[in-house]
Structure formats: structure tokens, C-alpha cells
């Protein structure tokens, strides 16, 4: 069956070569051109799938220049697929400029569902998955990474990061520095591959596993963290301000009782906080 003229976004396996859909194989077989990050790397996949190579390179360094050329191909009624080295294109991979430009120009972009390390990891991590926030790679420089983690400290949704084996231990250490030792974390390593491993525990426990066995630092990683869980007994700054104001004109006991009523807090705790104000 002839394909509609469009750019097809085609996910490829993240490890296990069987993790590619029949539709993806069909589209890759039928399109006129396949844009990929690395023609040698993707050439091997196509060879494995028995698909004749029609690859062109599209990576972070030439994406902006290639966009118009690909638009021209679509204008000439050619069909094009976009793949990346592994997983879903555009997810911490090239393709954003291309898709954004083609959409603006009114070309069709057709996505195929498929492998993505973040979603694969989340589906088995045992962390809340109803709401999550994908942060991709953290900055490589220590100070920028700590600043980013500080910004995310009170994010209540589950957090998902990609990380390279060279930096995984540094990142766990940075998380301890930014969030404390007790945050729950899951390292999903080598998903769909022979040495697939899930390392879970508090940050300090996971750090110990990585340090005890350097083999655990090898391979590809998704880091998943439980979101911030506010202490239900914590007294907000707003409540403390109210208490301080009331205390100027009323006895502490009365001030604590009124503040407790306004903010739904415990009056004994507020009384104790009031003693320290
Ligand atoms: N586009 C890809 C996707 O859909 O997941 C991600 C590409 S990004 C350049 C590569 C990163 O994804 C790796 O550094 C790692 O953090 C994560 N990753 C990819 N494959 C993985 C696997 N099999 N196991 C664990 N993490 C993986």
C-alpha cells in the first residue's frame, strides 16, 4: 500500500532488536528516504531488518541546514522517515527543528508509537506514574547541575532523567547534596538488554550499590526519583507570619489557636513555634 506523503517519526529499539513494530518496519521499507543520526549505526539496524539503505544524516550539527532540503523532498511528493540511534526521535534526540518547521509549512508529520527509555523505565519502576516530569539530561557542569536540582527540589511529580555511565555516580551525589539522603530513587540500567537491572532505594542506599560494584555503573541509565513529599506537619511561612502578627496583640495561646484554625494546623505545634519566634 502506498504511503501518504509525510515525514514519519519512527521509534527504533533501545536494546532488544525485536522491539520494533510491524508498522515501523513497513514504513521504513516503503519510504523514499530515512533521516538518521548516524548512517553507519542505523545501517546495521536496516540490514538486520532486511531493508535496503536509503539513509541521510540528520544530527544536532546539521539539522537546521537539512530542514529546507527535507521540506523540498516532501514538496516533490517523496516520503521521509526520521529515526534516531535508539528510541523515539526528538526525545533527547534530534528532530525538533525539522518537525516544527514542517508543521509550520503545512506538511504532514505522522508519528508512530514505540520504544522510549523514559516510558519503559517508568512503567516498571514502581513510582507514581499518574503524573511525572521528564527532565532529560541534567547539565554536565557541577554547578549548573546543582542549580537545576535545587529548582526541582519541591517538584511533587515523579522525576525522570537520562544519564550517561560516566556521570551517574556524580549525579546521585549531586542529588544527595540538593535533596538530602533519603529521597527514593530507581536506576533503570540497560533496559531490554542482557544486563537489565533495577537498583532501588534511598539515594544513599543506591550510591552504596554503585560504589560497591563498579559494574553497576556501566551501561545506559534512566534515573527515576520520587517527587517531593511535603511534611504534613510543616508550618508554612505564611502561617508563621500570621502567628507573629497576632502575637503582637494577643497572648501566644490565643494566637496559636486562631492561626491553627485559619490554616488547619495543630495548635500545640504552633504554640511551640510561637515560643521560638
Ligand atoms: N530517544 C531515546 C528514547 O526515546 O529513549 C533517548 C536518546 S538519549 C540520546 C540516550 C539516553 O537514553 C541514554 O543516555 C540513557 O539515559 C537513555 N537510554 C537509552 N536506551 C536505554 C536503555 N536501554 N536503558 C536505559 N537507558 C537508556
Coordinates of C-alpha atoms in Angstrom, one line a residue, residues 18 27 42 57 63 65 78 84 107 124 129 134 137 152 156 179 189 207 218 223 232 238-239 268 276:
X18 CA 12.7 -7.2 18.4
X27 CA 7.1 2.4 6.9
X42 CA 21.3 2.9 11.6
X57 CA 22.4 12.0 8.1
X63 CA 19.7 19.7 11.5
X65 CA 20.6 23.2 7.3
X78 CA 8.8 12.0 -1.6
X84 CA 17.4 8.2 15.9
X107 CA 3.5 19.4 5.7
X124 CA 8.4 -0.8 35.8
X129 CA 3.2 7.2 37.2
X134 CA 10.7 14.3 32.1
X137 CA 19.9 15.1 30.7
X152 CA 13.4 20.7 41.1
X156 CA 6.0 16.7 43.6
X179 CA 17.7 16.9 48.2
X189 CA 20.0 0.2 33.8
X207 CA 25.0 5.3 46.0
X218 CA 28.2 0.6 33.3
X223 CA 17.2 7.8 36.8
X232 CA 2.1 17.3 56.5
X238 CA 2.6 32.4 55.7
X239 CA 1.2 30.7 58.8
X268 CA 0.2 22.8 70.1
X276 CA 10.7 30.5 69.1

